[in-house]
Amino acid sequence: MSGGKSERLKDEGSSLQVTAAGATAGLISRFVIAPLDVVKIRLQLQTHSLSDPLSVRDIRGSPVYKGTIPTMRYIVRHEGLRALWKGNVPAELMYICYSAVQFRTYRSTTLLLHRMFASGGEVDDGKGGGKPPTSKLPHSAESFIAGATAGAVATAATYPLDLLRTRFAAQGNDDRVYANLRRAIVQIAQEEGFRGYFRGLGPGLGQIVPYMGIFFAAYETLRLPLGKMEMPFSSGDAAAGILASVMAKTATFPLDLVRKRIQVQGPNRCRYVHKNIPEYSSGTAGTIRTILRNEGVRGLYRGLTVSLFKAAPASAVTMWTYERALRFYITLGEQAERKL
């Protein structure tokens, strides 16, 4: 296993090694892209635009952001450099848990599909040993189904942390909604009940299922061809992650925006940096209709540019780190076996 790259991710490592590598990748990638994540959330929650003077008449003191770099400068100037890492504690916890669950579920699902659609050969033991049976299911379809399943399971398992990340990134310094993570957990339970932790889960799952399906299908298709190319720092995995992420993010972005808008609903909706966030009370479809009616089609794509800027390095760092962390853990395992 350690001598080269397998044809597919599911053929590499044990369940524990995959889980550890996923957690490592999530930890590192989150810290790298945290500032872009804060900027993306602020832009997604903005309902007004500098290009439309009529939309800024009722902003109730909210800032007006335009563009990635100007927004980053505005946040640093008015809230300090640390503001670019707002919500980083729940976000780090989310990324660690999400990546660990995601990669483990992806591997387990592909192994299950491979066995279900096997057309002959030895039974794959899931540890890279032996010759696995060939599958009647095309690789791209297998990767799409496994990726979609992994995304849905990981999103549902870590959704409260995702909601907390969004709310911390959305609040300013002057009128803070939540003083700290512990207080936020207690306050949401008191004011909104258990369901408050899962606001926006519907569009979240609606977005992540096709997103992760497209991402893994594209990544599995590109990782070997790009991995064979001569690139600095063995960055074929990173390049495959970037291309796969751009395709998947662009296709599913409106649902990601809807999720963010719904996540900040509730009794404190008017206390975030954007104090004029509309009230959406009719679910995913109703929220989309409201955005289209008030902001047009462009309203569904607010923050897409910075989202792609964020998604590309995030996916590149995640997949590059995951592949190398997995190699490291596999090597450790082999060394431990030799000592026994």
Short mmCIF file of C-alpha atoms in Angstrom, two decimals:
data_model
loop_
_atom_site.label_atom_id
_atom_site.label_comp_id
_atom_site.label_asym_id
_atom_site.label_seq_id
_atom_site.Cartn_x
_atom_site.Cartn_y
_atom_site.Cartn_z
CA MET A 1 0.00 0.00 0.00
CA SER A 2 2.68 2.51 0.89
CA GLY A 3 4.48 2.04 -2.39
CA GLY A 4 1.99 3.86 -4.58
CA LYS A 5 -1.45 5.34 -5.01
CA SER A 6 -4.44 3.01 -5.40
CA GLU A 7 -6.92 3.50 -8.17
CA ARG A 8 -9.59 4.70 -5.74
CA LEU A 9 -9.59 6.23 -2.27
CA LYS A 10 -11.60 3.37 -0.79
CA ASP A 11 -8.76 0.94 -1.48
CA GLU A 12 -6.38 2.79 0.84
CA GLY A 13 -5.96 2.34 4.60
CA SER A 14 -8.02 0.86 7.40
CA SER A 15 -11.14 2.47 8.87
CA LEU A 16 -9.17 3.93 11.78
CA GLN A 17 -6.42 5.29 9.49
CA VAL A 18 -9.03 6.88 7.20
CA THR A 19 -10.81 8.48 10.17
CA ALA A 20 -7.56 9.87 11.62
CA ALA A 21 -6.42 11.19 8.23
CA GLY A 22 -9.81 12.86 7.68
CA ALA A 23 -9.69 14.56 11.08
CA THR A 24 -6.14 15.79 10.42
CA ALA A 25 -7.13 17.18 7.03
CA GLY A 26 -10.16 18.96 8.49
CA LEU A 27 -8.14 20.56 11.30
CA ILE A 28 -5.51 22.02 8.97
CA SER A 29 -7.80 23.10 6.12
CA ARG A 30 -10.19 24.95 8.44
CA PHE A 31 -7.48 27.12 9.96
CA VAL A 32 -6.15 28.01 6.50
CA ILE A 33 -9.49 29.14 5.05
CA ALA A 34 -11.11 30.65 8.18
CA PRO A 35 -10.84 34.32 7.03
CA LEU A 36 -12.43 33.54 3.65
CA ASP A 37 -15.20 31.64 5.42
CA VAL A 38 -16.07 34.66 7.57
CA VAL A 39 -16.10 36.92 4.51
CA LYS A 40 -18.29 34.46 2.60
CA ILE A 41 -20.85 34.28 5.41
CA ARG A 42 -21.01 38.07 5.74
CA LEU A 43 -21.60 38.45 1.98
CA GLN A 44 -24.20 35.69 1.91
CA LEU A 45 -26.21 37.36 4.66
CA GLN A 46 -26.13 40.78 2.95
CA THR A 47 -29.42 41.58 1.24
CA HIS A 48 -28.41 45.03 -0.08
CA SER A 49 -25.98 45.98 -2.83
CA LEU A 50 -23.90 49.05 -3.72
CA SER A 51 -24.94 48.60 -7.36
CA ASP A 52 -28.59 49.11 -6.38
CA PRO A 53 -29.02 52.42 -4.46
CA LEU A 54 -32.63 51.60 -3.59
CA SER A 55 -31.57 48.51 -1.65
CA VAL A 56 -29.46 50.46 0.85
CA ARG A 57 -32.24 52.73 2.09
CA ASP A 58 -33.29 50.34 4.86
CA ILE A 59 -30.04 48.75 6.02
CA ARG A 60 -30.58 49.84 9.68
CA GLY A 61 -26.92 50.56 10.28
CA SER A 62 -25.66 47.40 8.60
CA PRO A 63 -22.30 47.56 6.80
CA VAL A 64 -22.26 47.46 3.01
CA TYR A 65 -19.75 44.93 1.70
CA LYS A 66 -18.61 44.71 -1.90
CA GLY A 67 -15.93 42.30 -3.04
CA THR A 68 -13.71 39.88 -1.18
CA ILE A 69 -10.65 42.02 -0.40
CA PRO A 70 -12.63 45.21 0.49
CA THR A 71 -14.85 43.16 2.81
CA MET A 72 -11.80 41.66 4.51
CA ARG A 73 -10.28 45.14 4.95
CA TYR A 74 -13.56 46.49 6.35
CA ILE A 75 -13.80 43.71 8.93
CA VAL A 76 -10.19 44.16 10.03
CA ARG A 77 -10.55 47.95 10.24
CA HIS A 78 -13.78 47.92 12.25
CA GLU A 79 -13.53 44.67 14.23
CA GLY A 80 -9.83 43.83 14.33
CA LEU A 81 -7.73 41.06 12.79
CA ARG A 82 -9.12 38.41 15.15
CA ALA A 83 -12.57 38.96 13.64
CA LEU A 84 -11.46 37.00 10.58
CA TRP A 85 -11.37 33.92 12.81
CA LYS A 86 -14.76 34.48 14.47
CA GLY A 87 -16.47 31.18 15.16
CA ASN A 88 -13.22 29.29 14.70
CA VAL A 89 -13.66 27.06 17.77
CA PRO A 90 -16.98 25.51 16.68
CA ALA A 91 -15.74 25.58 13.09
CA GLU A 92 -12.57 23.65 13.95
CA LEU A 93 -14.60 21.11 15.90
CA MET A 94 -17.01 20.87 12.97
CA TYR A 95 -14.29 20.42 10.34
CA ILE A 96 -12.46 17.78 12.40
CA CYS A 97 -15.61 15.76 13.06
CA TYR A 98 -17.04 16.40 9.59
CA SER A 99 -13.94 15.28 7.73
CA ALA A 100 -13.47 12.23 9.94
CA VAL A 101 -17.09 11.12 9.46
CA GLN A 102 -17.07 12.06 5.77
CA PHE A 103 -14.01 10.06 4.74
CA ARG A 104 -14.94 7.05 6.86
CA THR A 105 -18.49 7.01 5.48
CA TYR A 106 -17.17 7.46 1.95
CA ARG A 107 -14.87 4.49 2.34
CA SER A 108 -17.52 2.29 4.00
CA THR A 109 -20.13 3.16 1.36
CA THR A 110 -17.83 2.47 -1.58
CA LEU A 111 -16.83 -0.89 -0.06
CA LEU A 112 -20.51 -1.74 0.39
CA LEU A 113 -21.37 -0.72 -3.18
CA HIS A 114 -18.40 -2.63 -4.51
CA ARG A 115 -19.59 -5.80 -2.76
CA MET A 116 -23.21 -5.27 -3.83
CA PHE A 117 -22.31 -4.85 -7.49
CA ALA A 118 -19.33 -7.23 -7.58
CA SER A 119 -19.13 -9.37 -10.71
CA GLY A 120 -16.49 -11.85 -9.53
CA GLY A 121 -13.05 -12.14 -8.00
CA GLU A 122 -11.86 -12.24 -4.44
CA VAL A 123 -13.74 -10.49 -1.68
CA ASP A 124 -12.18 -7.12 -0.89
CA ASP A 125 -11.13 -7.02 2.77
CA GLY A 126 -11.13 -3.21 2.86
CA LYS A 127 -7.45 -3.07 3.81
CA GLY A 128 -6.00 -2.98 0.36
CA GLY A 129 -5.11 -6.66 0.53
CA GLY A 130 -5.91 -9.12 -2.22
CA LYS A 131 -7.38 -8.47 -5.61
CA PRO A 132 -10.80 -6.84 -5.27
CA PRO A 133 -13.65 -8.03 -7.46
CA THR A 134 -14.60 -5.93 -10.45
CA SER A 135 -17.78 -3.89 -10.09
CA LYS A 136 -20.71 -3.62 -12.47
CA LEU A 137 -21.30 -0.08 -11.19
CA PRO A 138 -19.29 2.58 -13.10
CA HIS A 139 -16.58 4.24 -11.00
CA SER A 140 -18.11 7.70 -11.45
CA ALA A 141 -21.55 6.50 -10.29
CA GLU A 142 -20.00 4.66 -7.34
CA SER A 143 -18.06 7.79 -6.34
CA PHE A 144 -21.15 10.00 -6.71
CA ILE A 145 -23.35 7.77 -4.52
CA ALA A 146 -20.64 7.30 -1.89
CA GLY A 147 -19.80 11.01 -1.87
CA ALA A 148 -23.44 12.03 -1.54
CA THR A 149 -23.97 9.56 1.30
CA ALA A 150 -20.80 10.71 3.08
CA GLY A 151 -21.82 14.36 2.76
CA ALA A 152 -25.34 13.74 4.09
CA VAL A 153 -24.16 11.69 7.09
CA ALA A 154 -21.36 14.12 7.99
CA THR A 155 -23.63 17.17 7.62
CA ALA A 156 -26.37 15.73 9.82
CA ALA A 157 -23.84 14.59 12.45
CA THR A 158 -22.12 17.97 12.74
CA TYR A 159 -24.92 20.41 11.84
CA PRO A 160 -25.25 22.15 15.24
CA LEU A 161 -21.56 23.09 15.02
CA ASP A 162 -22.13 24.44 11.52
CA LEU A 163 -24.99 26.60 12.77
CA LEU A 164 -22.88 27.91 15.67
CA ARG A 165 -20.02 28.69 13.25
CA THR A 166 -22.38 30.75 11.08
CA ARG A 167 -23.89 32.68 13.98
CA PHE A 168 -20.51 33.57 15.50
CA ALA A 169 -19.20 34.71 12.11
CA ALA A 170 -22.32 36.83 11.60
CA GLN A 171 -22.15 38.79 14.87
CA GLY A 172 -20.22 42.01 15.37
CA ASN A 173 -18.31 43.37 18.34
CA ASP A 174 -20.73 46.02 19.63
CA ASP A 175 -23.94 44.02 20.18
CA ARG A 176 -22.73 40.46 20.57
CA VAL A 177 -25.49 37.87 20.46
CA TYR A 178 -23.38 35.15 22.13
CA ALA A 179 -20.57 35.81 24.60
CA ASN A 180 -18.93 32.42 24.11
CA LEU A 181 -19.54 28.91 22.83
CA ARG A 182 -20.98 27.54 26.06
CA ARG A 183 -23.36 30.47 26.42
CA ALA A 184 -24.45 30.09 22.79
CA ILE A 185 -25.38 26.44 23.31
CA VAL A 186 -27.41 27.26 26.43
CA GLN A 187 -29.04 30.34 24.90
CA ILE A 188 -30.20 28.56 21.74
CA ALA A 189 -31.70 25.77 23.84
CA GLN A 190 -33.56 28.27 26.05
CA GLU A 191 -34.80 30.57 23.28
CA GLU A 192 -35.36 28.20 20.35
CA GLY A 193 -35.46 24.70 21.78
CA PHE A 194 -33.70 21.62 20.38
CA ARG A 195 -34.94 22.38 16.86
CA GLY A 196 -33.00 25.64 16.96
CA TYR A 197 -29.73 23.74 16.52
CA PHE A 198 -30.99 22.36 13.20
CA ARG A 199 -32.35 25.48 11.48
CA GLY A 200 -31.60 25.17 7.76
CA LEU A 201 -30.80 21.44 7.84
CA GLY A 202 -33.17 20.83 4.91
CA PRO A 203 -31.37 23.08 2.40
CA GLY A 204 -28.09 21.97 4.01
CA LEU A 205 -28.75 18.36 3.05
CA GLY A 206 -30.24 19.46 -0.27
CA GLN A 207 -26.98 21.25 -1.05
CA ILE A 208 -24.44 18.82 0.35
CA VAL A 209 -25.81 15.66 -1.31
CA PRO A 210 -25.25 16.82 -4.92
CA TYR A 211 -22.18 18.85 -3.88
CA MET A 212 -20.29 15.94 -2.37
CA GLY A 213 -21.54 13.57 -5.05
CA ILE A 214 -20.21 15.82 -7.81
CA PHE A 215 -17.02 16.55 -5.86
CA PHE A 216 -15.99 12.95 -5.24
CA ALA A 217 -17.02 11.82 -8.72
CA ALA A 218 -14.89 14.59 -10.27
CA TYR A 219 -12.02 14.08 -7.82
CA GLU A 220 -11.82 10.32 -8.33
CA THR A 221 -11.80 10.93 -12.11
CA LEU A 222 -9.05 13.56 -11.96
CA ARG A 223 -6.76 12.41 -9.12
CA LEU A 224 -4.81 9.77 -11.05
CA PRO A 225 -4.28 11.70 -14.32
CA LEU A 226 -3.28 14.87 -12.47
CA GLY A 227 -1.27 12.90 -9.91
CA LYS A 228 0.96 11.61 -12.72
CA MET A 229 1.75 15.12 -13.94
CA GLU A 230 4.93 16.84 -12.83
CA MET A 231 3.76 19.55 -10.43
CA PRO A 232 5.49 21.40 -7.57
CA PHE A 233 5.19 19.73 -4.13
CA SER A 234 3.38 16.72 -5.64
CA SER A 235 0.30 18.93 -5.99
CA GLY A 236 -1.71 16.76 -8.40
CA ASP A 237 -4.07 15.84 -5.55
CA ALA A 238 -4.52 19.53 -4.73
CA ALA A 239 -5.23 20.42 -8.38
CA ALA A 240 -7.83 17.65 -8.62
CA GLY A 241 -9.42 18.92 -5.40
CA ILE A 242 -9.58 22.49 -6.73
CA LEU A 243 -11.22 21.55 -10.04
CA ALA A 244 -13.69 19.19 -8.39
CA SER A 245 -14.60 21.79 -5.76
CA VAL A 246 -15.19 24.62 -8.27
CA MET A 247 -17.53 22.45 -10.33
CA ALA A 248 -19.49 21.20 -7.32
CA LYS A 249 -19.70 24.54 -5.50
CA THR A 250 -20.97 26.49 -8.51
CA ALA A 251 -23.69 23.91 -9.16
CA THR A 252 -25.06 23.94 -5.60
CA PHE A 253 -24.31 27.45 -4.30
CA PRO A 254 -27.90 28.83 -4.05
CA LEU A 255 -28.85 26.17 -1.50
CA ASP A 256 -25.75 27.00 0.54
CA LEU A 257 -26.83 30.65 0.64
CA VAL A 258 -30.38 29.69 1.65
CA ARG A 259 -28.96 27.54 4.45
CA LYS A 260 -26.98 30.50 5.83
CA ARG A 261 -30.00 32.82 5.72
CA ILE A 262 -32.15 30.30 7.60
CA GLN A 263 -29.42 29.56 10.15
CA VAL A 264 -29.58 33.13 11.50
CA GLN A 265 -33.35 33.19 11.85
CA GLY A 266 -34.82 33.29 15.32
CA PRO A 267 -35.29 35.82 18.12
CA ASN A 268 -31.86 37.45 17.58
CA ARG A 269 -32.15 37.88 13.80
CA CYS A 270 -31.83 41.68 13.95
CA ARG A 271 -28.79 41.71 16.27
CA TYR A 272 -26.20 40.39 13.83
CA VAL A 273 -23.92 42.62 11.74
CA HIS A 274 -26.60 42.71 9.04
CA LYS A 275 -29.58 43.98 11.01
CA ASN A 276 -32.01 43.88 8.07
CA ILE A 277 -31.97 40.14 7.39
CA PRO A 278 -35.53 39.29 6.23
CA GLU A 279 -37.65 36.78 8.10
CA TYR A 280 -38.00 33.53 6.18
CA SER A 281 -40.79 31.38 7.58
CA SER A 282 -41.86 29.18 4.66
CA GLY A 283 -39.03 26.69 4.29
CA THR A 284 -36.44 26.27 1.57
CA ALA A 285 -38.71 26.86 -1.44
CA GLY A 286 -40.33 29.89 0.19
CA THR A 287 -36.94 31.37 1.07
CA ILE A 288 -35.77 30.98 -2.52
CA ARG A 289 -38.94 32.69 -3.79
CA THR A 290 -38.47 35.57 -1.32
CA ILE A 291 -34.85 36.08 -2.36
CA LEU A 292 -35.76 35.99 -6.06
CA ARG A 293 -38.59 38.47 -5.51
CA ASN A 294 -36.56 40.96 -3.45
CA GLU A 295 -33.02 40.52 -4.80
CA GLY A 296 -33.34 38.81 -8.18
CA VAL A 297 -31.31 35.85 -9.42
CA ARG A 298 -28.08 37.58 -8.36
CA GLY A 299 -29.31 37.40 -4.78
CA LEU A 300 -28.93 33.62 -4.84
CA TYR A 301 -25.26 33.96 -5.76
CA ARG A 302 -24.10 36.57 -3.24
CA GLY A 303 -20.62 35.59 -2.10
CA LEU A 304 -20.06 33.05 -4.90
CA THR A 305 -16.69 34.52 -5.85
CA VAL A 306 -15.26 34.37 -2.34
CA SER A 307 -16.91 30.99 -1.88
CA LEU A 308 -14.94 29.66 -4.85
CA PHE A 309 -11.79 31.35 -3.52
CA LYS A 310 -12.45 29.58 -0.23
CA ALA A 311 -13.61 26.23 -1.61
CA ALA A 312 -10.66 25.82 -3.96
CA PRO A 313 -7.87 26.12 -1.34
CA ALA A 314 -10.00 24.33 1.27
CA SER A 315 -10.50 21.31 -0.98
CA ALA A 316 -6.91 21.46 -2.20
CA VAL A 317 -5.52 21.55 1.35
CA THR A 318 -8.01 18.93 2.54
CA MET A 319 -7.29 16.38 -0.18
CA TRP A 320 -3.52 17.07 -0.27
CA THR A 321 -3.32 16.74 3.54
CA TYR A 322 -5.65 13.73 3.63
CA GLU A 323 -3.62 11.74 1.10
CA ARG A 324 -0.36 12.46 2.92
CA ALA A 325 -1.76 11.97 6.41
CA LEU A 326 -3.20 8.64 5.29
CA ARG A 327 0.19 7.58 3.90
CA PHE A 328 1.75 8.57 7.24
CA TYR A 329 -0.76 6.57 9.31
CA ILE A 330 -0.47 3.57 6.98
CA THR A 331 3.32 3.66 7.36
CA LEU A 332 2.96 3.83 11.15
CA GLY A 333 0.65 0.84 11.02
CA GLU A 334 3.05 -1.16 8.88
CA GLN A 335 5.94 -0.34 11.21
CA ALA A 336 3.89 -1.41 14.23
CA GLU A 337 3.00 -4.70 12.52
CA ARG A 338 6.64 -5.42 11.75
CA LYS A 339 7.56 -4.93 15.41
CA LEU A 340 5.00 -7.49 16.55
#
